[in-house]
Amino acid sequence: MGIQERKEREKQQRKEKIIQAAEKVFFSKGFDRSTMDDIAELAELSKGTLYLYFKSKEDLRLAVAHKAILLLNSVTEGIKTMKENALEKLLSMGRACIEFSNNYPNQMKSIMFLEGFELLQVSLSAREIKEVIYRDSPVGMVVQIVEQGVREQLIRDDIPPTVIAHTLWMQFLSIVQFVTMKPAFLEMLDLSPSSVYESHFELVINGIKS
Amino acid sequence: MGIQERKEREKQQRKEKIIQAAEKVFFSKGFDRSTMDDIAELAELSKGTLYLYFKSKEDLRLAVAHKAILLLNSVTEGIKTMKENALEKLLSMGRACIEFSNNYPNQMKSIMFLEGFELLQVSLSAREIKEVIYRDSPVGMVVQIVEQGVREQLIRDDIPPTVIAHTLWMQFLSIVQFVTMKPAFLEMLDLSPSSVYESHFELVINGIKS
Amino acid sequence: MGIQERKEREKQQRKEKIIQAAEKVFFSKGFDRSTMDDIAELAELSKGTLYLYFKSKEDLRLAVAHKAILLLNSVTEGIKTMKENALEKLLSMGRACIEFSNNYPNQMKSIMFLEGFELLQVSLSAREIKEVIYRDSPVGMVVQIVEQGVREQLIRDDIPPTVIAHTLWMQFLSIVQFVTMKPAFLEMLDLSPSSVYESHFELVINGIKS
Amino acid sequence: MGIQERKEREKQQRKEKIIQAAEKVFFSKGFDRSTMDDIAELAELSKGTLYLYFKSKEDLRLAVAHKAILLLNSVTEGIKTMKENALEKLLSMGRACIEFSNNYPNQMKSIMFLEGFELLQVSLSAREIKEVIYRDSPVGMVVQIVEQGVREQLIRDDIPPTVIAHTLWMQFLSIVQFVTMKPAFLEMLDLSPSSVYESHFELVINGIKS
DNA sequence: AATGAATGAGCGTTCATTCAT
DNA sequence: AATGAATGAACGCTCATTCAT
């Protein structure tokens, strides 16, 4: 009864707490430089306890990434069913992602990290990557919107929608990365993050119009 | 005299040999997974000697990246003085970079790596980053070309040239990263690298036109 | 009453179940490589429950050994009251032990283990050793038989019976150990276990004759 | 020249020092309970240095055992060429081994340990065992002496010499084990080690006479 | 009585860096 | 200048034991 449920809930909370600690550590020091000790200390748990919830550091990395992707999806989900046309939807989605990036910077870094560079240096099988990372990747939604845009004759049809969508997504991630990871450059160039984002959208939307 | 010069030359050769060894090791195993032993063995020097030429592993990483950037610059340098218009120059530069990426994949990874994600996870001071990495970054040339394009009224002037240039460069790196690091996806989507690159150029050039 | 007795009986059964699980685990993986988790899982009990019945892993090891010794005693007990002379009894006892070793190899290993080498590497007080291990050791019976043999003038009396008995017992254990733990050598030497055992008996009986 | 030689000698001395420390630790606490930290501390070296000389803990175990066997061989070697008959030689060898056991108790324990119980729980291939442990095992010499005894018609020929030799050797080890590891029992039985040894020799020599 | 979550000391091994030669 | 032996702080992970429920 209630007691069972409470226990289960506490277990989930603890798991969540570990994931949150791992997020912070992974994205302040990088995955390889993070230690299970760091995470345990931040989670206010013993190192041994971590292994009660996650079978390895790699497993924890995966959990961190998956959670971030699900969170981002929950934020962008509503856009799918909106009455907007494809170009407006892409813009909405971009802005939603940026808002997400402001609200949950660690999670955004996590997504970039896992969709990004280090992927092939990781000891994940291709199956695991697809299952865990890409099954729920936001890029899927981008593909759908681009396909809608081609049907609406708003988006050029001379390039396959999947290519356009992946290109857009990668470009978007790169801009977020730029803004997030190199604030010093923005200052140097006397630019605000939002102006960079809007310029980016302006450029790419312009680029894909039919 | 001659003896002095020979000594100096030999010193440079040794330094170069170490950098070459480090390149190979870093980009076959990843930076964190590379050991100074690996590098020393490949350089046919003792581990202690490495520290005569580079004060730390991080310092060696920097040297590797800098060399790669200089090499890329040497490849793109000619474009600056060509008779082409800005849009043609951007395309030329993009294609030159891709050719560079094919000819020197390790060096290209190095550039992406150092201009990319991990940068702030690294124990470099902001000064060092600017000095070593950005002083010679290819993005400087992109800025010049975009400025030329604005003068030629080929490129939109409603967004500052530096923003356009950096956006282009980051987008370009993200596409190279995508093609290089995730070949499995290209296969899945039944796409060739060159078609992805050309689509990318098509989109972004279209996007920046005035 | 009945309820009390049933509870007591169930408690004993649980204890026995734990010992059985421990036997299996200890003798398939070795004591040090066995974990309390292994044992708990096999006993279908929680790890914490193990500590209700045994105060430590070492305590459990002792219980396992003691049980094995009692079992061996039960097998050899009948020999004491037989009508045979001492030499015949020794042979009978040796053969009974070998049969025991075939029927209960794990238990035999346990006895060898605990009477053997590792003993002093174990955190047992001398008192505990005597109490638990030697109080019921089969060597006691060997002493009695040798004393009978001396009375019967079949066994030499120039060496104290206790010495002869312990020597015989240790030699016997060493042979069982040899046969049990190094089957590869028997194969190499093209020998069957039983021929080794019979040779051994032949030699030692011959050696102790008066 | 001299400098090279000195370095080499110091290296050997360090290796030897590590082996000596390992011997002490292994045989006071048992192999599994011994830690590389223990050994490093006793050797007055850092733990890392241990791995400069031995690639793993297991490798160190092997070195300890091999050294002990070689040392024992060096002590018994002279017996082979003596003018004694086989029975006298066996006695000489037994006494030499006992003297060895007194002078080098750790090494003797090492031999017993490695020829003894734990052998098959060890992650050594059969090849390694033969190569490292048995290639030089003293049992080989026992075989030769027994064969001589059969030729001299002093030792019974109804049991194959190899069986007799291995049986003798195992019995001998078991007695040494008894005396070495269980001194409390000797006290309890009011026996001196030497009387136990002599009784043992008396019994087994008597047993193998033709 | 029974659980199982939590602990934390400890393990074998690695490797960037130092330093005597 | 060059070496390579030595260091020691980490690392990911394990597991006997405890204790609140």
Tab-separated table of C-alpha atoms in Angstrom, chain C residues 46-154:
chain	number	residue	atom	x	y	z
C	46	SER	CA	18.368	-11.350	2.088
C	47	LYS	CA	21.928	-10.539	2.892
C	48	GLY	CA	20.951	-9.008	6.199
C	49	THR	CA	19.319	-12.245	7.315
C	50	LEU	CA	22.621	-14.058	6.994
C	51	TYR	CA	23.936	-11.929	9.804
C	52	LEU	CA	21.065	-12.971	12.008
C	53	TYR	CA	22.378	-16.507	11.934
C	54	PHE	CA	26.127	-16.016	11.570
C	55	LYS	CA	28.065	-13.167	12.991
C	56	SER	CA	30.493	-12.939	10.092
C	57	LYS	CA	31.632	-14.526	6.910
C	58	GLU	CA	34.380	-16.262	8.859
C	59	ASP	CA	31.834	-17.674	11.251
C	60	LEU	CA	29.993	-19.119	8.314
C	61	ARG	CA	33.170	-20.715	7.053
C	62	LEU	CA	33.586	-22.400	10.382
C	63	ALA	CA	30.050	-23.727	10.366
C	64	VAL	CA	30.601	-25.158	6.919
C	65	ALA	CA	33.736	-26.932	8.036
C	66	HIS	CA	32.267	-28.230	11.238
C	67	LYS	CA	29.312	-29.692	9.462
C	68	ALA	CA	31.621	-31.461	7.046
C	69	ILE	CA	33.643	-32.963	9.868
C	70	LEU	CA	30.527	-34.226	11.594
C	71	LEU	CA	29.384	-35.782	8.373
C	72	LEU	CA	32.693	-37.543	7.892
C	73	ASN	CA	32.561	-38.773	11.458
C	74	SER	CA	29.125	-40.213	10.933
C	75	VAL	CA	30.506	-42.145	7.996
C	76	THR	CA	33.519	-43.553	9.814
C	77	GLU	CA	31.878	-44.069	13.193
C	78	GLY	CA	30.859	-47.654	12.555
C	79	ILE	CA	34.463	-48.738	12.073
C	80	LYS	CA	35.326	-48.161	15.718
C	81	THR	CA	33.208	-51.074	16.876
C	82	MET	CA	34.133	-53.492	14.125
C	83	LYS	CA	35.817	-56.741	14.846
C	84	GLU	CA	38.792	-56.009	12.618
C	85	ASN	CA	42.351	-55.613	13.791
C	86	ALA	CA	43.926	-52.171	13.798
C	87	LEU	CA	45.596	-52.423	10.410
C	88	GLU	CA	42.384	-53.558	8.825
C	89	LYS	CA	40.549	-50.761	10.574
C	90	LEU	CA	42.986	-48.176	9.286
C	91	LEU	CA	42.489	-49.465	5.791
C	92	SER	CA	38.721	-49.441	6.268
C	93	MET	CA	38.854	-45.948	7.542
C	94	GLY	CA	41.026	-44.786	4.671
C	95	ARG	CA	38.650	-46.323	2.173
C	96	ALA	CA	35.641	-44.859	3.938
C	97	CYS	CA	37.239	-41.445	3.737
C	98	ILE	CA	37.925	-41.860	0.062
C	99	GLU	CA	34.362	-42.908	-0.562
C	100	PHE	CA	33.304	-39.869	1.408
C	101	SER	CA	35.572	-37.755	-0.746
C	102	ASN	CA	33.900	-39.123	-3.846
C	103	ASN	CA	30.384	-38.702	-2.534
C	104	TYR	CA	30.890	-35.329	-0.904
C	105	PRO	CA	33.805	-33.689	-2.668
C	106	ASN	CA	32.876	-30.231	-1.427
C	107	GLN	CA	32.789	-31.342	2.163
C	108	MET	CA	36.094	-33.118	1.798
C	109	LYS	CA	37.660	-30.020	0.371
C	110	SER	CA	36.244	-28.115	3.281
C	111	ILE	CA	37.914	-30.429	5.765
C	112	MET	CA	41.234	-30.272	3.973
C	113	PHE	CA	40.948	-26.570	3.735
C	114	LEU	CA	40.287	-26.071	7.387
C	115	GLU	CA	42.684	-28.630	8.688
C	116	GLY	CA	45.195	-27.500	6.219
C	117	PHE	CA	47.190	-24.676	5.110
C	118	GLU	CA	45.190	-21.555	5.485
C	119	LEU	CA	44.335	-22.141	9.057
C	120	LEU	CA	46.626	-19.670	10.621
C	121	GLN	CA	45.883	-17.043	8.099
C	122	VAL	CA	42.424	-16.964	9.510
C	123	SER	CA	41.239	-14.698	12.235
C	124	LEU	CA	40.354	-17.486	14.623
C	125	SER	CA	41.562	-17.686	18.149
C	126	ALA	CA	43.348	-20.873	19.135
C	127	ARG	CA	40.439	-21.650	21.377
C	128	GLU	CA	37.979	-21.466	18.546
C	129	ILE	CA	40.103	-23.714	16.397
C	130	LYS	CA	40.243	-26.406	19.011
C	131	GLU	CA	36.632	-26.065	19.955
C	132	VAL	CA	35.169	-26.061	16.558
C	133	ILE	CA	37.563	-27.909	14.372
C	134	TYR	CA	39.508	-30.369	16.392
C	135	ARG	CA	37.029	-31.377	19.019
C	136	ASP	CA	35.401	-33.635	16.508
C	137	SER	CA	38.265	-34.165	14.086
C	138	PRO	CA	38.532	-37.634	12.586
C	139	VAL	CA	42.129	-37.719	13.744
C	140	GLY	CA	40.846	-38.615	17.193
C	141	MET	CA	39.569	-41.888	15.857
C	142	VAL	CA	42.866	-42.578	14.124
C	143	VAL	CA	44.614	-42.159	17.454
C	144	GLN	CA	42.320	-44.743	19.024
C	145	ILE	CA	42.919	-47.232	16.237
C	146	VAL	CA	46.671	-46.803	16.384
C	147	GLU	CA	46.594	-47.318	20.142
C	148	GLN	CA	44.605	-50.515	19.566
C	149	GLY	CA	47.215	-51.565	17.023
C	150	VAL	CA	50.024	-51.055	19.472
C	151	ARG	CA	48.163	-53.165	22.027
C	152	GLU	CA	47.695	-55.809	19.367
C	153	GLN	CA	51.437	-55.574	18.673
C	154	LEU	CA	50.649	-54.991	15.012
